[in-house]
Amino acid sequence: MPLYHKLGNIPPKRHTQFRKPNGDLYYEQLFGTIGFDGMSTNLYHEQRPTQVKEIKGSYSVKPKIARANNIQSYRFRGFQVPQIPDFLESRKAVLTNSDCTITLAAPTNKTQDYFYKNTDADELIFIHKGTGKLRTILGNLDFKYGDYLLIPRGIIYKIDFDTDDNRLFIVESRRPIYTPKRYRNWFGQLLEHSPFCERDIRRPYELETNDEKGEFLIKVRKQDEIFDMVYATHPFDVVGYDGYNYPYAFSIHDFEPITGSIHQPPPVHQTFETDAFVVCSFVPRMYDYHPDAIPAPYNHSNIDSDEVLYYVDGDFMSRKDIAPGHISLHPAGIPHGPHPGTMEKSIGQTRTEELAVMVDTFKPLMVTEEAMKIADEQYYQSWLD
Ligand SMILES: [Fe+2]
């Protein structure tokens, strides 16, 4: 997040002596991205963060592919993904390519007895159901329905849920996830025409500093494998940090819709960008106000991107038989558009209450075996008269 943040205690000058009350030195760590060219954070530990005690083994979490080359439109019933106690075991990858993986999860355990670190990907976790606290090495964030949690790669975290009823839509991205550049000035400040501003970005507020030694399991994801690494010091032992690379939260309910007199294209809904896909938020808004406007979208050709829509809540004007938790996949190469009758029905309506998250990928997505378990195989024929 190109927004400076500081939490806890740090010395006035970087890379200088910073001492504990007993005179010992704190251990500095520069946490950088994209070599030394991307955003970074400078943090100070109670203990050396390098004390690996044991690597207990590893196991693959690589998605199993059912359809590598897909041209069929699908609907997936996301809430049919089973509730599974453990957070990591509950994660079911449904769509994937070499840039990103779209995952559904319904964990029921309120917490984990391990820490987790994804070194492969930034994680964008959309909270469809559930409340709780994201706890990280760089401080904590409370979350609730409608929040996006952006966890940059390498951030050690765990999640405390308040109840066992949780539904998560997760985008794992091997490309860094940013907010759209076109909404920023040359200093990085969000411009007046941006659908959100700095006040909407929630930064970590509560730093946990545990100066403990013992055995601490961190499940480290690297190249689609999870390594069980035991560290000799508590991973949340940071006394302070500053910089630009940290997790943050943004609520979809804080996205201010951009509307027009005729139908506005998907980029007005854009919330996040990478060089491999975009993420858009469709939120309750006034419909187009030209006297002859057709609020439903026109047919459009996805000639070079796969379109994934995750339906969150409200009504969905262009689709029939869509419920919360459903995912539609409209693959590149063929056009798609409103279901029969929905275009006519939209005329004269003034407002929509739809709430949805869209992911448009520039490379085709592969359909996983987990996705096929919740797939509607007839969906692609649902535009026939
Ligand atoms: Fe579309």
CSV table of C-alpha atoms and ligand atoms in Angstrom, one decimal:
chain,number,residue,atom,x,y,z
A,1,MET,CA,0.0,0.0,0.0
A,2,PRO,CA,1.7,3.2,-1.1
A,3,LEU,CA,0.9,4.9,2.2
A,4,TYR,CA,3.5,5.3,4.9
A,5,HIS,CA,2.6,3.5,8.2
A,6,LYS,CA,4.4,3.3,11.5
A,7,LEU,CA,3.5,1.1,14.5
A,8,GLY,CA,5.3,0.6,17.8
A,9,ASN,CA,8.8,1.9,18.6
A,10,ILE,CA,11.6,2.5,16.1
A,11,PRO,CA,14.9,4.4,16.3
A,12,PRO,CA,15.1,7.9,14.8
A,13,LYS,CA,17.6,6.8,12.1
A,14,ARG,CA,17.3,3.5,10.2
A,15,HIS,CA,20.1,0.9,10.3
A,16,THR,CA,21.5,2.4,13.6
A,17,GLN,CA,21.8,1.0,17.1
A,18,PHE,CA,18.4,0.4,18.7
A,19,ARG,CA,18.7,-1.0,22.2
A,20,LYS,CA,16.4,-2.8,24.6
A,21,PRO,CA,16.0,-1.4,28.2
A,22,ASN,CA,18.7,-3.9,29.2
A,23,GLY,CA,21.1,-2.5,26.7
A,24,ASP,CA,21.0,-5.4,24.2
A,25,LEU,CA,20.3,-4.7,20.5
A,26,TYR,CA,17.0,-5.3,18.8
A,27,TYR,CA,17.3,-7.2,15.6
A,28,GLU,CA,16.4,-5.2,12.5
A,29,GLN,CA,14.9,-6.8,9.4
A,30,LEU,CA,14.2,-5.1,6.0
A,31,PHE,CA,11.2,-6.7,4.5
A,32,GLY,CA,11.3,-5.8,0.8
A,33,THR,CA,9.5,-6.7,-2.4
A,34,ILE,CA,10.6,-6.8,-6.0
A,35,GLY,CA,14.2,-6.9,-5.1
A,36,PHE,CA,15.0,-3.6,-3.4
A,37,ASP,CA,12.7,-1.8,-5.9
A,38,GLY,CA,9.2,-2.4,-4.5
A,39,MET,CA,7.5,-1.5,-1.3
A,40,SER,CA,9.4,-2.4,1.9
A,41,THR,CA,9.0,-2.3,5.7
A,42,ASN,CA,11.8,-2.0,8.3
A,43,LEU,CA,11.0,-4.0,11.4
A,44,TYR,CA,12.7,-4.6,14.8
A,45,HIS,CA,12.5,-8.0,16.5
A,46,GLU,CA,13.1,-9.0,20.1
A,47,GLN,CA,15.0,-12.1,18.7
A,48,ARG,CA,16.8,-13.0,15.5
A,49,PRO,CA,14.1,-14.0,13.0
A,50,THR,CA,16.3,-16.6,11.5
A,51,GLN,CA,16.3,-19.3,14.2
A,52,VAL,CA,14.9,-22.4,12.3
A,53,LYS,CA,14.9,-25.3,14.7
A,54,GLU,CA,13.5,-28.0,12.4
A,55,ILE,CA,11.9,-28.6,9.1
A,56,LYS,CA,9.4,-31.3,9.8
A,57,GLY,CA,8.4,-32.1,6.2
A,58,SER,CA,6.2,-30.8,3.4
A,59,TYR,CA,3.1,-31.6,1.4
A,60,SER,CA,1.7,-30.5,-1.9
A,61,VAL,CA,-1.2,-28.1,-2.1
A,62,LYS,CA,-1.0,-27.7,-5.9
A,63,PRO,CA,-4.5,-27.6,-7.3
A,64,LYS,CA,-5.6,-30.7,-9.2
A,65,ILE,CA,-6.8,-29.7,-12.6
A,66,ALA,CA,-9.9,-31.2,-14.2
A,67,ARG,CA,-10.1,-28.9,-17.3
A,68,ALA,CA,-6.8,-27.4,-18.4
A,69,ASN,CA,-8.2,-25.9,-21.6
A,70,ASN,CA,-11.7,-24.7,-21.1
A,71,ILE,CA,-14.1,-22.8,-23.3
A,72,GLN,CA,-17.3,-23.7,-21.4
A,73,SER,CA,-19.2,-21.2,-19.3
A,74,TYR,CA,-19.8,-22.5,-15.8
A,75,ARG,CA,-21.7,-21.7,-12.7
A,76,PHE,CA,-20.2,-23.0,-9.4
A,77,ARG,CA,-22.2,-23.2,-6.2
A,78,GLY,CA,-19.7,-21.8,-3.8
A,79,PHE,CA,-21.6,-22.4,-0.6
A,80,GLN,CA,-21.5,-26.2,-1.5
A,81,VAL,CA,-17.8,-26.2,-0.7
A,82,PRO,CA,-17.8,-28.2,2.6
A,83,GLN,CA,-17.2,-26.6,6.0
A,84,ILE,CA,-13.9,-28.0,7.3
A,85,PRO,CA,-12.5,-27.2,10.7
A,86,ASP,CA,-8.9,-26.2,9.8
A,87,PHE,CA,-8.3,-22.9,8.0
A,88,LEU,CA,-5.7,-24.2,5.6
A,89,GLU,CA,-7.4,-27.6,4.9
A,90,SER,CA,-10.7,-25.8,4.3
A,91,ARG,CA,-9.2,-23.8,1.3
A,92,LYS,CA,-10.4,-25.3,-2.0
A,93,ALA,CA,-8.8,-23.9,-5.2
A,94,VAL,CA,-11.5,-23.7,-7.9
A,95,LEU,CA,-9.8,-21.8,-10.7
A,96,THR,CA,-6.2,-21.3,-11.4
A,97,ASN,CA,-3.5,-20.2,-13.8
A,98,SER,CA,0.2,-19.4,-13.6
A,99,ASP,CA,-0.6,-15.9,-12.2
A,100,CYS,CA,-3.4,-16.5,-9.7
A,101,THR,CA,-5.6,-19.0,-7.9
A,102,ILE,CA,-9.2,-18.5,-6.9
A,103,THR,CA,-10.0,-20.3,-3.7
A,104,LEU,CA,-13.1,-20.8,-1.5
A,105,ALA,CA,-12.9,-21.6,2.1
A,106,ALA,CA,-15.4,-22.4,4.9
A,107,PRO,CA,-13.3,-22.9,8.1
A,108,THR,CA,-15.1,-23.7,11.3
A,109,ASN,CA,-12.2,-23.7,13.8
A,110,LYS,CA,-12.0,-20.4,15.6
A,111,THR,CA,-8.2,-20.3,15.4
A,112,GLN,CA,-5.1,-22.2,14.3
A,113,ASP,CA,-2.3,-23.8,16.4
A,114,TYR,CA,0.2,-22.7,13.8
A,115,PHE,CA,1.2,-19.6,11.9
A,116,TYR,CA,1.0,-19.3,8.2
A,117,LYS,CA,3.2,-17.7,5.6
A,118,ASN,CA,2.5,-17.7,1.8
A,119,THR,CA,5.7,-16.9,0.0
A,120,ASP,CA,4.2,-17.6,-3.4
A,121,ALA,CA,1.5,-15.1,-3.5
A,122,ASP,CA,-0.2,-12.0,-2.1
A,123,GLU,CA,-3.5,-13.1,-0.6
A,124,LEU,CA,-6.7,-11.1,-1.1
A,125,ILE,CA,-9.3,-12.5,1.3
A,126,PHE,CA,-12.9,-11.4,0.8
A,127,ILE,CA,-15.0,-12.0,3.9
A,128,HIS,CA,-18.5,-13.1,2.7
A,129,LYS,CA,-19.4,-14.5,6.2
A,130,GLY,CA,-17.7,-14.2,9.5
A,131,THR,CA,-16.1,-11.7,11.8
A,132,GLY,CA,-12.9,-11.8,13.7
A,133,LYS,CA,-9.3,-10.6,13.8
A,134,LEU,CA,-6.5,-11.0,11.4
A,135,ARG,CA,-3.3,-11.3,13.5
A,136,THR,CA,0.0,-10.6,11.8
A,137,ILE,CA,3.6,-10.0,12.5
A,138,LEU,CA,2.9,-6.4,11.6
A,139,GLY,CA,-0.1,-5.9,13.8
A,140,ASN,CA,-3.8,-6.8,13.8
A,141,LEU,CA,-6.9,-5.9,11.8
A,142,ASP,CA,-10.5,-6.6,12.8
A,143,PHE,CA,-12.7,-7.9,10.0
A,144,LYS,CA,-16.4,-8.4,9.2
A,145,TYR,CA,-18.7,-9.0,6.3
A,146,GLY,CA,-17.7,-7.2,3.1
A,147,ASP,CA,-14.0,-6.7,4.0
A,148,TYR,CA,-11.2,-7.3,1.6
A,149,LEU,CA,-8.0,-8.3,3.6
A,150,LEU,CA,-4.9,-7.7,1.6
A,151,ILE,CA,-2.0,-9.8,2.9
A,152,PRO,CA,1.2,-9.2,1.0
A,153,ARG,CA,3.4,-12.3,0.3
A,154,GLY,CA,5.6,-13.4,3.2
A,155,ILE,CA,3.6,-11.8,6.0
A,156,ILE,CA,3.2,-14.3,8.8
A,157,TYR,CA,-0.4,-14.5,10.0
A,158,LYS,CA,-3.2,-16.4,11.6
A,159,ILE,CA,-6.9,-15.7,11.8
A,160,ASP,CA,-9.1,-15.7,14.8
A,161,PHE,CA,-12.8,-16.2,13.9
A,162,ASP,CA,-15.6,-15.2,16.3
A,163,THR,CA,-17.8,-18.2,15.3
A,164,ASP,CA,-17.7,-21.4,13.2
A,165,ASP,CA,-19.8,-19.9,10.4
A,166,ASN,CA,-17.3,-18.4,7.9
A,167,ARG,CA,-17.2,-18.1,4.1
A,168,LEU,CA,-14.2,-16.7,2.4
A,169,PHE,CA,-13.4,-15.9,-1.3
A,170,ILE,CA,-9.7,-15.8,-1.7
A,171,VAL,CA,-7.6,-14.6,-4.6
A,172,GLU,CA,-3.9,-15.7,-4.4
A,173,SER,CA,-1.8,-13.7,-6.7
A,174,ARG,CA,1.8,-14.4,-7.8
A,175,ARG,CA,1.9,-10.8,-9.1
A,176,PRO,CA,1.8,-8.0,-6.5
A,177,ILE,CA,-1.7,-6.6,-5.9
A,178,TYR,CA,-2.0,-2.8,-5.9
A,179,THR,CA,-4.9,-0.3,-6.1
A,180,PRO,CA,-5.3,1.2,-9.6
A,181,LYS,CA,-2.5,3.5,-10.6
A,182,ARG,CA,-4.9,5.8,-12.6
A,183,TYR,CA,-6.5,6.9,-9.3
A,184,ARG,CA,-3.2,8.2,-7.9
A,185,ASN,CA,-1.2,11.4,-8.5
A,186,TRP,CA,2.6,11.2,-9.0
A,187,PHE,CA,3.1,11.2,-5.2
A,188,GLY,CA,0.8,8.2,-4.8
A,189,GLN,CA,-2.1,10.2,-3.2
A,190,LEU,CA,-5.5,9.0,-4.2
A,191,LEU,CA,-7.2,11.5,-6.6
A,192,GLU,CA,-10.6,13.1,-6.3
A,193,HIS,CA,-12.2,10.8,-8.9
A,194,SER,CA,-11.0,7.7,-7.1
A,195,PRO,CA,-13.9,5.6,-5.8
A,196,PHE,CA,-12.2,5.3,-2.4
A,197,CYS,CA,-9.6,7.3,-0.5
A,198,GLU,CA,-6.9,6.9,2.2
A,199,ARG,CA,-9.5,7.2,5.0
A,200,ASP,CA,-11.1,3.9,3.7
A,201,ILE,CA,-7.8,2.0,4.0
A,202,ARG,CA,-7.6,0.3,7.4
A,203,ARG,CA,-4.0,-0.2,8.5
A,204,PRO,CA,-2.8,-2.6,11.3
A,205,TYR,CA,-3.4,-1.0,14.7
A,206,GLU,CA,-2.4,-3.5,17.4
A,207,LEU,CA,1.1,-4.9,17.5
A,208,GLU,CA,1.6,-8.1,19.4
A,209,THR,CA,5.1,-8.4,20.9
A,210,ASN,CA,5.8,-11.8,22.3
A,211,ASP,CA,9.4,-12.2,23.5
A,212,GLU,CA,9.1,-15.9,23.9
A,213,LYS,CA,11.4,-18.9,23.1
A,214,GLY,CA,10.2,-22.4,22.5
A,215,GLU,CA,8.7,-24.2,19.5
A,216,PHE,CA,6.6,-22.3,17.0
A,217,LEU,CA,5.2,-24.0,14.0
A,218,ILE,CA,5.1,-21.8,10.8
A,219,LYS,CA,3.5,-23.4,7.8
A,220,VAL,CA,5.4,-21.9,4.9
A,221,ARG,CA,3.9,-22.1,1.4
A,222,LYS,CA,6.5,-22.1,-1.3
A,223,GLN,CA,6.0,-23.3,-4.9
A,224,ASP,CA,2.7,-24.9,-4.1
A,225,GLU,CA,4.1,-26.9,-1.2
A,226,ILE,CA,3.6,-26.3,2.5
A,227,PHE,CA,6.7,-26.8,4.7
A,228,ASP,CA,6.3,-27.3,8.4
A,229,MET,CA,9.0,-25.2,9.8
A,230,VAL,CA,9.6,-25.0,13.6
A,231,TYR,CA,11.2,-21.8,14.8
A,232,ALA,CA,12.8,-21.3,18.2
A,233,THR,CA,11.3,-17.8,18.8
A,234,HIS,CA,7.7,-16.5,18.6
A,235,PRO,CA,7.1,-15.0,15.1
A,236,PHE,CA,5.1,-12.1,16.5
A,237,ASP,CA,8.1,-10.5,18.4
A,238,VAL,CA,8.2,-7.1,16.6
A,239,VAL,CA,8.5,-4.0,18.8
A,240,GLY,CA,8.0,-1.6,16.0
A,241,TYR,CA,8.2,-1.0,12.2
A,242,ASP,CA,7.7,1.6,9.5
A,243,GLY,CA,7.3,1.5,5.8
A,244,TYR,CA,4.9,0.7,3.0
A,245,ASN,CA,4.6,-3.1,2.9
A,246,TYR,CA,2.0,-4.3,5.4
A,247,PRO,CA,-1.5,-5.9,5.4
A,248,TYR,CA,-4.5,-3.7,5.2
A,249,ALA,CA,-8.3,-3.9,5.0
A,250,PHE,CA,-10.8,-2.3,2.8
A,251,SER,CA,-14.6,-2.7,2.9
A,252,ILE,CA,-16.5,-3.3,-0.3
A,253,HIS,CA,-19.2,-1.1,1.4
A,254,ASP,CA,-16.8,1.8,1.3
A,255,PHE,CA,-16.4,1.6,-2.5
A,256,GLU,CA,-18.3,4.6,-3.9
A,257,PRO,CA,-19.9,3.6,-7.2
A,258,ILE,CA,-19.3,5.6,-10.4
A,259,THR,CA,-22.5,5.8,-12.5
A,260,GLY,CA,-23.5,7.4,-15.8
A,261,SER,CA,-26.4,8.2,-18.0
A,262,ILE,CA,-25.7,5.1,-20.1
A,263,HIS,CA,-24.2,1.7,-19.1
A,264,GLN,CA,-20.7,2.1,-17.6
A,265,PRO,CA,-18.0,-0.4,-18.4
A,266,PRO,CA,-16.4,-2.7,-15.8
A,267,PRO,CA,-13.3,-0.5,-15.2
A,268,VAL,CA,-15.5,1.9,-13.2
A,269,HIS,CA,-15.8,-0.9,-10.7
A,270,GLN,CA,-12.1,-1.6,-10.5
A,271,THR,CA,-10.7,-1.9,-7.0
A,272,PHE,CA,-7.4,-3.7,-7.3
A,273,GLU,CA,-5.0,-4.2,-10.2
A,274,THR,CA,-2.0,-6.5,-11.0
A,275,ASP,CA,-0.3,-6.9,-14.4
A,276,ALA,CA,-2.1,-10.3,-14.7
A,277,PHE,CA,-5.7,-9.6,-13.6
A,278,VAL,CA,-8.0,-7.0,-12.1
A,279,VAL,CA,-10.5,-7.2,-9.2
A,280,CYS,CA,-13.7,-5.1,-9.4
A,281,SER,CA,-16.5,-4.4,-6.8
A,282,PHE,CA,-20.1,-4.3,-8.0
A,283,VAL,CA,-22.0,-2.4,-5.3
A,284,PRO,CA,-25.5,-1.0,-4.7
A,285,ARG,CA,-25.9,2.0,-7.0
A,286,MET,CA,-28.3,4.1,-9.1
A,287,TYR,CA,-28.9,2.8,-12.6
A,288,ASP,CA,-28.2,4.7,-15.8
A,289,TYR,CA,-30.4,7.7,-16.1
A,290,HIS,CA,-30.6,8.4,-19.9
A,291,PRO,CA,-34.4,8.3,-20.7
A,292,ASP,CA,-33.7,5.4,-23.2
A,293,ALA,CA,-31.0,3.7,-21.1
A,294,ILE,CA,-30.8,-0.1,-20.8
A,295,PRO,CA,-29.4,-0.8,-17.3
A,296,ALA,CA,-28.5,-4.4,-18.1
A,297,PRO,CA,-25.1,-4.9,-19.7
A,298,TYR,CA,-24.9,-5.4,-23.5
A,299,ASN,CA,-23.5,-8.7,-24.8
A,300,HIS,CA,-19.7,-8.5,-24.7
A,301,SER,CA,-16.9,-10.6,-26.1
A,302,ASN,CA,-14.3,-11.8,-23.6
A,303,ILE,CA,-11.8,-12.2,-26.4
A,304,ASP,CA,-8.7,-12.0,-24.3
A,305,SER,CA,-9.7,-12.4,-20.6
A,306,ASP,CA,-11.6,-14.9,-18.4
A,307,GLU,CA,-14.3,-13.3,-16.3
A,308,VAL,CA,-15.1,-14.6,-12.9
A,309,LEU,CA,-18.0,-13.1,-10.9
A,310,TYR,CA,-18.5,-14.0,-7.3
A,311,TYR,CA,-22.0,-13.2,-6.2
A,312,VAL,CA,-22.2,-11.8,-2.7
A,313,ASP,CA,-25.6,-10.4,-2.0
A,314,GLY,CA,-28.6,-8.5,-3.4
A,315,ASP,CA,-30.3,-9.0,-6.8
A,316,PHE,CA,-28.3,-9.8,-9.9
A,317,MET,CA,-30.0,-8.0,-12.8
A,318,SER,CA,-28.3,-9.8,-15.7
A,319,ARG,CA,-28.6,-13.4,-14.4
A,320,LYS,CA,-31.4,-15.7,-13.6
A,321,ASP,CA,-31.1,-18.4,-10.9
A,322,ILE,CA,-28.0,-16.9,-9.2
A,323,ALA,CA,-27.7,-17.0,-5.4
A,324,PRO,CA,-25.1,-15.7,-2.9
A,325,GLY,CA,-21.9,-17.7,-3.0
A,326,HIS,CA,-22.3,-18.6,-6.7
A,327,ILE,CA,-19.4,-18.1,-9.1
A,328,SER,CA,-19.9,-17.6,-12.8
A,329,LEU,CA,-17.0,-18.3,-15.2
A,330,HIS,CA,-17.2,-16.8,-18.7
A,331,PRO,CA,-14.0,-17.8,-20.5
A,332,ALA,CA,-12.1,-15.9,-23.0
A,333,GLY,CA,-12.8,-16.5,-26.7
A,334,ILE,CA,-16.6,-16.4,-26.6
A,335,PRO,CA,-19.2,-13.6,-26.0
A,336,HIS,CA,-21.6,-13.6,-23.1
A,337,GLY,CA,-24.4,-11.3,-22.0
A,338,PRO,CA,-27.7,-11.0,-20.1
A,339,HIS,CA,-29.9,-14.0,-19.7
A,340,PRO,CA,-33.1,-14.0,-21.8
A,341,GLY,CA,-35.6,-11.5,-20.5
A,342,THR,CA,-33.3,-9.7,-18.1
A,343,MET,CA,-32.4,-6.9,-20.6
A,344,GLU,CA,-36.1,-6.1,-21.1
A,345,LYS,CA,-36.8,-6.4,-17.3
A,346,SER,CA,-34.0,-3.9,-16.5
A,347,ILE,CA,-35.6,-1.0,-18.5
A,348,GLY,CA,-37.1,1.6,-16.2
A,349,GLN,CA,-35.5,0.3,-13.1
A,350,THR,CA,-33.7,3.0,-11.1
A,351,ARG,CA,-31.4,1.2,-8.7
A,352,THR,CA,-29.7,-2.1,-8.0
A,353,GLU,CA,-28.7,-3.7,-4.7
A,354,GLU,CA,-26.3,-6.1,-6.2
A,355,LEU,CA,-23.0,-6.9,-4.4
A,356,ALA,CA,-20.4,-8.9,-6.2
A,357,VAL,CA,-16.7,-9.3,-6.7
A,358,MET,CA,-15.3,-9.8,-10.2
A,359,VAL,CA,-11.9,-11.1,-11.2
A,360,ASP,CA,-10.9,-10.7,-14.8
A,361,THR,CA,-7.7,-12.6,-15.7
A,362,PHE,CA,-5.6,-12.0,-18.8
A,363,LYS,CA,-4.5,-15.6,-19.1
A,364,PRO,CA,-7.1,-18.5,-19.2
A,365,LEU,CA,-8.1,-20.2,-16.0
A,366,MET,CA,-8.0,-23.9,-15.5
A,367,VAL,CA,-11.0,-25.6,-13.8
A,368,THR,CA,-10.0,-27.7,-10.8
A,369,GLU,CA,-11.4,-31.0,-9.6
A,370,GLU,CA,-12.7,-29.2,-6.5
A,371,ALA,CA,-14.6,-26.8,-8.8
A,372,MET,CA,-16.2,-29.7,-10.8
A,373,LYS,CA,-17.7,-31.0,-7.5
A,374,ILE,CA,-19.8,-27.8,-7.2
A,375,ALA,CA,-20.3,-27.1,-11.0
A,376,ASP,CA,-23.5,-26.6,-12.9
A,377,GLU,CA,-22.7,-28.4,-16.2
A,378,GLN,CA,-25.8,-27.1,-17.9
A,379,TYR,CA,-25.2,-23.4,-17.2
A,380,TYR,CA,-23.5,-22.8,-20.6
A,381,GLN,CA,-26.8,-23.6,-22.3
A,382,SER,CA,-28.9,-21.2,-20.2
A,383,TRP,CA,-29.1,-18.5,-22.9
A,384,LEU,CA,-31.2,-20.7,-25.3
A,385,ASP,CA,-34.7,-19.6,-26.0
B,1,FE,FE,-19.2,-9.8,-18.4
